[in-house]
PDB file of C-alpha atoms in Angstrom:
ATOM      1  CA  UNK A1493      25.809 -63.274 -22.577  1.00 63.00           C
ATOM      2  CA  UNK A1494      22.068 -64.027 -22.436  1.00 80.00           C
ATOM      3  CA  UNK A1495      20.829 -60.472 -22.689  1.00 89.00           C
ATOM      4  CA  UNK A1496      17.170 -59.695 -23.202  1.00 94.00           C
ATOM      5  CA  UNK A1497      15.987 -56.232 -24.108  1.00 96.00           C
ATOM      6  CA  UNK A1498      12.554 -54.644 -24.077  1.00 97.00           C
ATOM      7  CA  UNK A1499      11.278 -51.616 -25.869  1.00 97.00           C
ATOM      8  CA  UNK A1500       9.941 -49.215 -24.840  1.00 97.00           C
ATOM      9  CA  UNK A1501      11.003 -49.081 -21.203  1.00 96.00           C
ATOM     10  CA  UNK A1502       8.105 -46.812 -20.387  1.00 96.00           C
ATOM     11  CA  UNK A1503       4.965 -45.815 -22.271  1.00 97.00           C
ATOM     12  CA  UNK A1504       1.956 -43.661 -21.517  1.00 97.00           C
ATOM     13  CA  UNK A1505      -1.114 -44.016 -23.686  1.00 95.00           C
ATOM     14  CA  UNK A1506      -4.712 -42.889 -23.721  1.00 96.00           C
ATOM     15  CA  UNK A1507      -7.550 -45.211 -22.861  1.00 97.00           C
ATOM     16  CA  UNK A1508      -8.820 -47.054 -25.952  1.00 96.00           C
ATOM     17  CA  UNK A1509      -5.547 -47.041 -27.862  1.00 97.00           C
ATOM     18  CA  UNK A1510      -3.224 -49.986 -28.523  1.00 97.00           C
ATOM     19  CA  UNK A1511       0.367 -50.358 -27.388  1.00 97.00           C
ATOM     20  CA  UNK A1512       3.039 -52.714 -28.691  1.00 97.00           C
ATOM     21  CA  UNK A1513       5.921 -53.924 -26.522  1.00 98.00           C
ATOM     22  CA  UNK A1514       8.946 -55.658 -28.049  1.00 97.00           C
ATOM     23  CA  UNK A1515      11.093 -58.303 -26.412  1.00 96.00           C
ATOM     24  CA  UNK A1516      14.402 -59.254 -28.028  1.00 95.00           C
ATOM     25  CA  UNK A1517      17.046 -61.820 -27.180  1.00 92.00           C
ATOM     26  CA  UNK A1518      20.253 -60.060 -28.187  1.00 92.00           C
ATOM     27  CA  UNK A1519      22.879 -62.792 -28.154  1.00 86.00           C
ATOM     28  CA  UNK A1520      20.991 -66.060 -28.335  1.00 85.00           C
ATOM     29  CA  UNK A1521      18.075 -67.629 -30.121  1.00 87.00           C
ATOM     30  CA  UNK A1522      14.996 -67.988 -27.965  1.00 87.00           C
ATOM     31  CA  UNK A1523      12.783 -70.938 -28.741  1.00 83.00           C
ATOM     32  CA  UNK A1524      10.392 -69.846 -26.010  1.00 89.00           C
ATOM     33  CA  UNK A1525       9.525 -66.482 -24.551  1.00 93.00           C
ATOM     34  CA  UNK A1526       7.284 -65.739 -21.605  1.00 94.00           C
ATOM     35  CA  UNK A1527       5.262 -62.627 -20.834  1.00 96.00           C
ATOM     36  CA  UNK A1528       4.588 -61.593 -17.254  1.00 96.00           C
ATOM     37  CA  UNK A1529       2.684 -58.790 -15.599  1.00 96.00           C
ATOM     38  CA  UNK A1530       3.632 -57.331 -12.242  1.00 93.00           C
ATOM     39  CA  UNK A1531       1.508 -54.956 -10.177  1.00 90.00           C
ATOM     40  CA  UNK A1532       3.145 -52.810  -7.479  1.00 85.00           C
ATOM     41  CA  UNK A1533       4.341 -54.815  -4.477  1.00 81.00           C
ATOM     42  CA  UNK A1534       3.118 -57.998  -6.090  1.00 85.00           C
ATOM     43  CA  UNK A1535       4.676 -60.978  -7.744  1.00 88.00           C
ATOM     44  CA  UNK A1536       5.192 -61.711 -11.413  1.00 92.00           C
ATOM     45  CA  UNK A1537       2.127 -63.329 -12.906  1.00 93.00           C
ATOM     46  CA  UNK A1538       2.614 -65.370 -16.048  1.00 93.00           C
ATOM     47  CA  UNK A1539       0.351 -64.166 -18.845  1.00 96.00           C
ATOM     48  CA  UNK A1540       1.373 -66.355 -21.761  1.00 95.00           C
ATOM     49  CA  UNK A1541       4.001 -68.627 -23.232  1.00 92.00           C
ATOM     50  CA  UNK A1542       5.182 -67.886 -26.733  1.00 90.00           C
ATOM     51  CA  UNK A1543       6.950 -70.353 -29.007  1.00 86.00           C
ATOM     52  CA  UNK A1544       8.531 -69.228 -32.251  1.00 82.00           C
ATOM     53  CA  UNK A1545       6.288 -69.868 -35.220  1.00 80.00           C
ATOM     54  CA  UNK A1546       3.255 -71.034 -33.266  1.00 84.00           C
ATOM     55  CA  UNK A1547       0.343 -69.536 -31.395  1.00 87.00           C
ATOM     56  CA  UNK A1548       0.893 -68.372 -27.857  1.00 92.00           C
ATOM     57  CA  UNK A1549      -0.529 -70.289 -24.924  1.00 93.00           C
ATOM     58  CA  UNK A1550      -2.394 -68.028 -22.525  1.00 96.00           C
ATOM     59  CA  UNK A1551      -2.859 -68.544 -18.810  1.00 94.00           C
ATOM     60  CA  UNK A1552      -6.323 -68.852 -17.377  1.00 93.00           C
ATOM     61  CA  UNK A1553      -7.995 -65.480 -17.032  1.00 93.00           C
ATOM     62  CA  UNK A1554      -5.817 -63.713 -19.608  1.00 95.00           C
ATOM     63  CA  UNK A1555      -7.789 -62.442 -22.599  1.00 94.00           C
ATOM     64  CA  UNK A1556      -6.003 -63.537 -25.759  1.00 92.00           C
ATOM     65  CA  UNK A1557      -7.897 -61.024 -27.897  1.00 94.00           C
ATOM     66  CA  UNK A1558      -6.776 -58.197 -25.658  1.00 96.00           C
ATOM     67  CA  UNK A1559      -3.149 -59.231 -25.243  1.00 97.00           C
ATOM     68  CA  UNK A1560      -1.904 -60.203 -28.692  1.00 96.00           C
ATOM     69  CA  UNK A1561       1.400 -62.046 -28.767  1.00 94.00           C
ATOM     70  CA  UNK A1562       3.493 -62.614 -31.859  1.00 91.00           C
ATOM     71  CA  UNK A1563       6.730 -64.602 -31.829  1.00 88.00           C
ATOM     72  CA  UNK A1564       7.754 -64.085 -35.433  1.00 82.00           C
ATOM     73  CA  UNK A1565      11.434 -64.948 -35.118  1.00 89.00           C
ATOM     74  CA  UNK A1566      13.849 -66.654 -32.746  1.00 88.00           C
ATOM     75  CA  UNK A1567      14.942 -63.306 -31.361  1.00 92.00           C
ATOM     76  CA  UNK A1568      11.749 -61.268 -31.230  1.00 93.00           C
ATOM     77  CA  UNK A1569       8.392 -61.527 -29.501  1.00 94.00           C
ATOM     78  CA  UNK A1570       5.839 -58.723 -29.282  1.00 95.00           C
ATOM     79  CA  UNK A1571       2.968 -58.092 -26.897  1.00 97.00           C
ATOM     80  CA  UNK A1572       0.223 -55.762 -28.085  1.00 97.00           C
ATOM     81  CA  UNK A1573      -2.233 -54.457 -25.520  1.00 97.00           C
ATOM     82  CA  UNK A1574      -5.343 -53.640 -27.523  1.00 97.00           C
ATOM     83  CA  UNK A1575      -7.943 -51.082 -26.464  1.00 96.00           C
ATOM     84  CA  UNK A1576      -5.989 -50.373 -23.310  1.00 96.00           C
ATOM     85  CA  UNK A1577      -7.792 -49.293 -20.150  1.00 96.00           C
ATOM     86  CA  UNK A1578      -6.440 -47.820 -16.902  1.00 96.00           C
ATOM     87  CA  UNK A1579      -6.632 -51.236 -15.215  1.00 95.00           C
ATOM     88  CA  UNK A1580      -4.084 -52.490 -17.766  1.00 96.00           C
ATOM     89  CA  UNK A1581      -1.506 -50.135 -16.266  1.00 96.00           C
ATOM     90  CA  UNK A1582       1.240 -52.383 -14.986  1.00 96.00           C
ATOM     91  CA  UNK A1583       4.855 -53.480 -15.351  1.00 96.00           C
ATOM     92  CA  UNK A1584       5.187 -55.953 -18.225  1.00 97.00           C
ATOM     93  CA  UNK A1585       8.249 -58.211 -18.261  1.00 97.00           C
ATOM     94  CA  UNK A1586       9.346 -60.758 -20.809  1.00 96.00           C
ATOM     95  CA  UNK A1587      11.789 -63.612 -20.440  1.00 94.00           C
ATOM     96  CA  UNK A1588      13.475 -65.882 -22.921  1.00 92.00           C
ATOM     97  CA  UNK A1589      14.901 -69.374 -22.849  1.00 86.00           C
ATOM     98  CA  UNK A1590      17.190 -71.028 -25.324  1.00 75.00           C
ATOM     99  CA  UNK A1591      16.961 -74.650 -24.192  1.00 62.00           C
ATOM    100  CA  UNK A1592      13.831 -76.689 -24.670  1.00 53.00           C
ATOM    101  CA  UNK A1593      13.800 -78.229 -21.188  1.00 51.00           C
ATOM    102  CA  UNK A1594      15.849 -75.772 -19.165  1.00 53.00           C
ATOM    103  CA  UNK A1595      12.962 -74.050 -17.466  1.00 52.00           C
ATOM    104  CA  UNK A1596      15.247 -72.469 -14.920  1.00 59.00           C
ATOM    105  CA  UNK A1597      17.271 -70.689 -17.592  1.00 76.00           C
ATOM    106  CA  UNK A1598      14.854 -67.837 -18.119  1.00 85.00           C
ATOM    107  CA  UNK A1599      16.607 -64.566 -18.837  1.00 89.00           C
ATOM    108  CA  UNK A1600      14.467 -61.578 -18.042  1.00 93.00           C
ATOM    109  CA  UNK A1601      14.170 -58.290 -19.826  1.00 95.00           C
ATOM    110  CA  UNK A1602      14.255 -54.976 -17.929  1.00 95.00           C
ATOM    111  CA  UNK A1603      10.487 -54.544 -18.119  1.00 96.00           C
ATOM    112  CA  UNK A1604       8.108 -52.016 -19.668  1.00 97.00           C
ATOM    113  CA  UNK A1605       6.029 -49.742 -17.489  1.00 96.00           C
ATOM    114  CA  UNK A1606       2.658 -49.073 -19.106  1.00 97.00           C
ATOM    115  CA  UNK A1607       0.453 -46.256 -17.866  1.00 97.00           C
ATOM    116  CA  UNK A1608      -2.997 -45.868 -19.400  1.00 97.00           C
ATOM    117  CA  UNK A1609      -4.642 -42.522 -18.774  1.00 96.00           C
TER     118      UNK A1609
ATOM    119  CA  UNK B 283      -4.263 -71.146  -1.012  1.00 70.00           C
ATOM    120  CA  UNK B 284      -1.494 -69.805  -3.246  1.00 80.00           C
ATOM    121  CA  UNK B 285       0.890 -72.334  -4.758  1.00 89.00           C
ATOM    122  CA  UNK B 286       3.875 -70.382  -3.449  1.00 93.00           C
ATOM    123  CA  UNK B 287       3.813 -68.330  -0.263  1.00 94.00           C
ATOM    124  CA  UNK B 288       6.445 -65.749   0.614  1.00 93.00           C
ATOM    125  CA  UNK B 289       6.449 -63.186   3.389  1.00 84.00           C
ATOM    126  CA  UNK B 290       6.477 -59.790   1.631  1.00 79.00           C
ATOM    127  CA  UNK B 291       8.314 -58.073   4.476  1.00 82.00           C
ATOM    128  CA  UNK B 292       9.637 -55.434   4.409  1.00 90.00           C
ATOM    129  CA  UNK B 293      12.728 -56.750   6.150  1.00 94.00           C
ATOM    130  CA  UNK B 294      15.325 -54.304   7.462  1.00 96.00           C
ATOM    131  CA  UNK B 295      18.720 -55.451   8.760  1.00 97.00           C
ATOM    132  CA  UNK B 296      22.024 -53.771   9.639  1.00 97.00           C
ATOM    133  CA  UNK B 297      25.003 -54.176   7.356  1.00 97.00           C
ATOM    134  CA  UNK B 298      26.875 -57.408   8.056  1.00 97.00           C
ATOM    135  CA  UNK B 299      23.825 -59.304   9.302  1.00 97.00           C
ATOM    136  CA  UNK B 300      22.822 -62.753   8.138  1.00 97.00           C
ATOM    137  CA  UNK B 301      19.562 -62.609   6.219  1.00 97.00           C
ATOM    138  CA  UNK B 302      17.157 -65.526   5.955  1.00 96.00           C
ATOM    139  CA  UNK B 303      14.461 -65.490   3.294  1.00 97.00           C
ATOM    140  CA  UNK B 304      11.906 -68.260   2.987  1.00 96.00           C
ATOM    141  CA  UNK B 305       9.141 -69.658   0.841  1.00 96.00           C
ATOM    142  CA  UNK B 306       6.683 -72.461   1.271  1.00 96.00           C
ATOM    143  CA  UNK B 307       4.821 -74.226  -1.491  1.00 96.00           C
ATOM    144  CA  UNK B 308       2.013 -76.683  -1.946  1.00 94.00           C
ATOM    145  CA  UNK B 309       2.716 -78.356  -5.301  1.00 91.00           C
ATOM    146  CA  UNK B 310       4.852 -81.468  -4.807  1.00 91.00           C
ATOM    147  CA  UNK B 311       5.539 -81.588  -8.559  1.00 90.00           C
ATOM    148  CA  UNK B 312       7.952 -78.635  -8.390  1.00 91.00           C
ATOM    149  CA  UNK B 313      11.457 -79.797  -9.281  1.00 88.00           C
ATOM    150  CA  UNK B 314      13.451 -76.611  -9.899  1.00 89.00           C
ATOM    151  CA  UNK B 315      13.748 -73.925  -7.256  1.00 93.00           C
ATOM    152  CA  UNK B 316      15.104 -70.469  -7.974  1.00 93.00           C
ATOM    153  CA  UNK B 317      15.844 -67.225  -6.221  1.00 96.00           C
ATOM    154  CA  UNK B 318      15.710 -63.961  -8.142  1.00 95.00           C
ATOM    155  CA  UNK B 319      16.745 -60.483  -7.107  1.00 96.00           C
ATOM    156  CA  UNK B 320      14.793 -57.523  -8.441  1.00 94.00           C
ATOM    157  CA  UNK B 321      15.835 -53.932  -8.066  1.00 93.00           C
ATOM    158  CA  UNK B 322      13.184 -51.277  -8.249  1.00 86.00           C
ATOM    159  CA  UNK B 323      11.667 -50.886 -11.718  1.00 82.00           C
ATOM    160  CA  UNK B 324      13.975 -53.547 -13.201  1.00 89.00           C
ATOM    161  CA  UNK B 325      13.557 -57.103 -14.421  1.00 91.00           C
ATOM    162  CA  UNK B 326      14.433 -60.016 -12.108  1.00 93.00           C
ATOM    163  CA  UNK B 327      17.983 -61.338 -12.060  1.00 91.00           C
ATOM    164  CA  UNK B 328      18.622 -65.022 -11.366  1.00 90.00           C
ATOM    165  CA  UNK B 329      20.687 -65.487  -8.214  1.00 93.00           C
ATOM    166  CA  UNK B 330      20.605 -69.198  -7.630  1.00 91.00           C
ATOM    167  CA  UNK B 331      18.798 -72.327  -8.632  1.00 87.00           C
ATOM    168  CA  UNK B 332      18.671 -75.813  -7.191  1.00 89.00           C
ATOM    169  CA  UNK B 333      17.243 -79.017  -8.501  1.00 84.00           C
ATOM    170  CA  UNK B 334      15.289 -81.102  -5.987  1.00 80.00           C
ATOM    171  CA  UNK B 335      16.385 -81.149  -2.329  1.00 83.00           C
ATOM    172  CA  UNK B 336      19.702 -80.023  -0.955  1.00 86.00           C
ATOM    173  CA  UNK B 337      21.954 -77.045  -0.441  1.00 91.00           C
ATOM    174  CA  UNK B 338      23.834 -74.870  -2.864  1.00 93.00           C
ATOM    175  CA  UNK B 339      26.354 -72.193  -2.025  1.00 94.00           C
ATOM    176  CA  UNK B 340      27.616 -69.312  -4.156  1.00 94.00           C
ATOM    177  CA  UNK B 341      29.782 -66.770  -2.395  1.00 96.00           C
ATOM    178  CA  UNK B 342      27.714 -65.085   0.308  1.00 97.00           C
ATOM    179  CA  UNK B 343      24.524 -66.808  -0.830  1.00 97.00           C
ATOM    180  CA  UNK B 344      23.259 -70.238   0.219  1.00 97.00           C
ATOM    181  CA  UNK B 345      20.072 -71.798  -1.084  1.00 96.00           C
ATOM    182  CA  UNK B 346      18.368 -74.686   0.701  1.00 96.00           C
ATOM    183  CA  UNK B 347      15.513 -76.870  -0.456  1.00 95.00           C
ATOM    184  CA  UNK B 348      13.583 -79.229   1.817  1.00 94.00           C
ATOM    185  CA  UNK B 349      11.074 -81.033  -0.365  1.00 92.00           C
ATOM    186  CA  UNK B 350       9.720 -83.089   2.520  1.00 92.00           C
ATOM    187  CA  UNK B 351       8.601 -79.875   4.235  1.00 94.00           C
ATOM    188  CA  UNK B 352       7.917 -78.005   0.974  1.00 94.00           C
ATOM    189  CA  UNK B 353      10.152 -75.222   2.204  1.00 95.00           C
ATOM    190  CA  UNK B 354      13.005 -73.324   0.580  1.00 96.00           C
ATOM    191  CA  UNK B 355      15.389 -70.763   1.993  1.00 96.00           C
ATOM    192  CA  UNK B 356      17.962 -68.250   0.842  1.00 97.00           C
ATOM    193  CA  UNK B 357      20.647 -67.126   3.274  1.00 97.00           C
ATOM    194  CA  UNK B 358      22.749 -64.032   2.678  1.00 97.00           C
ATOM    195  CA  UNK B 359      25.887 -63.744   4.799  1.00 97.00           C
ATOM    196  CA  UNK B 360      27.644 -60.463   5.553  1.00 97.00           C
ATOM    197  CA  UNK B 361      24.800 -58.503   3.985  1.00 97.00           C
ATOM    198  CA  UNK B 362      25.682 -55.280   2.175  1.00 97.00           C
ATOM    199  CA  UNK B 363      23.642 -52.161   1.377  1.00 97.00           C
ATOM    200  CA  UNK B 364      23.902 -53.206  -2.285  1.00 96.00           C
ATOM    201  CA  UNK B 365      21.871 -56.303  -1.389  1.00 97.00           C
ATOM    202  CA  UNK B 366      18.862 -54.058  -0.788  1.00 97.00           C
ATOM    203  CA  UNK B 367      16.266 -55.268  -3.277  1.00 96.00           C
ATOM    204  CA  UNK B 368      13.212 -57.477  -3.565  1.00 94.00           C
ATOM    205  CA  UNK B 369      13.970 -61.196  -3.492  1.00 96.00           C
ATOM    206  CA  UNK B 370      11.587 -63.516  -5.271  1.00 95.00           C
ATOM    207  CA  UNK B 371      11.478 -67.254  -4.974  1.00 96.00           C
ATOM    208  CA  UNK B 372      10.281 -69.159  -8.006  1.00 94.00           C
ATOM    209  CA  UNK B 373       9.526 -72.783  -8.721  1.00 92.00           C
ATOM    210  CA  UNK B 374       9.060 -74.795 -11.822  1.00 88.00           C
ATOM    211  CA  UNK B 375       7.389 -77.917 -13.041  1.00 79.00           C
ATOM    212  CA  UNK B 376       6.696 -78.402 -16.718  1.00 71.00           C
ATOM    213  CA  UNK B 377       8.410 -75.296 -17.974  1.00 73.00           C
ATOM    214  CA  UNK B 378       6.477 -72.546 -16.183  1.00 84.00           C
ATOM    215  CA  UNK B 379       7.804 -70.471 -13.335  1.00 89.00           C
ATOM    216  CA  UNK B 380       5.532 -69.771 -10.380  1.00 91.00           C
ATOM    217  CA  UNK B 381       6.761 -66.845  -8.299  1.00 93.00           C
ATOM    218  CA  UNK B 382       6.330 -65.940  -4.680  1.00 94.00           C
ATOM    219  CA  UNK B 383       5.208 -62.449  -3.788  1.00 92.00           C
ATOM    220  CA  UNK B 384       8.750 -61.288  -3.113  1.00 93.00           C
ATOM    221  CA  UNK B 385      10.393 -60.071   0.092  1.00 95.00           C
ATOM    222  CA  UNK B 386      11.592 -56.477   0.184  1.00 94.00           C
ATOM    223  CA  UNK B 387      14.991 -56.337   1.894  1.00 96.00           C
ATOM    224  CA  UNK B 388      16.738 -53.215   3.127  1.00 96.00           C
ATOM    225  CA  UNK B 389      20.307 -53.412   4.439  1.00 97.00           C
ATOM    226  CA  UNK B 390      21.192 -50.322   6.457  1.00 96.00           C
ATOM    227  CA  UNK B 391      24.811 -49.103   6.536  1.00 95.00           C
TER     228      UNK B 391
END
């Protein structure tokens, strides 16, 4: 149980275009989803926290107009990278939790590798 | 100073060795302490978690938390080549996870 999927697993796009990444909880309802970014040989950096039906909360330094997050249902959250630039190339990972206070029960997706050319 | 510090390695050990991975932290509000394993180009997989201080054992893995020293450890006994991965510590207070940089481990047959 507790499977989280991401789509696509890998995407290459041209500079200036937008890319949407989907995160789905397959066998549970996720009240909260998190979006992380990971650069090579570096740790996961939290970008934003997404609660179903409400606006996402962004971490300091993350541009909310550039990284649009929509958590439209209890099983789906999307991250759209708008007007992507080469410096946005990274590994994007989502996680999902089902319990309100169980912060340790984050189930991670397999990640999406974004390359902006 | 980073909230969570972890030696990035890389760490190379022979098969069967005992591996010790460590993290230090500065935020005394952290209550939950986790260890994740991440294979190359994959999402992290939760290995173990502990709440507050103490030890927890699961098979070949033992997690220790010393809140007085702000220091956590993960021990892997009888290490196997399949244990080769990046190990990330993570800590939580208030619902967010703060990760260490990750230690790259290689277990040689």
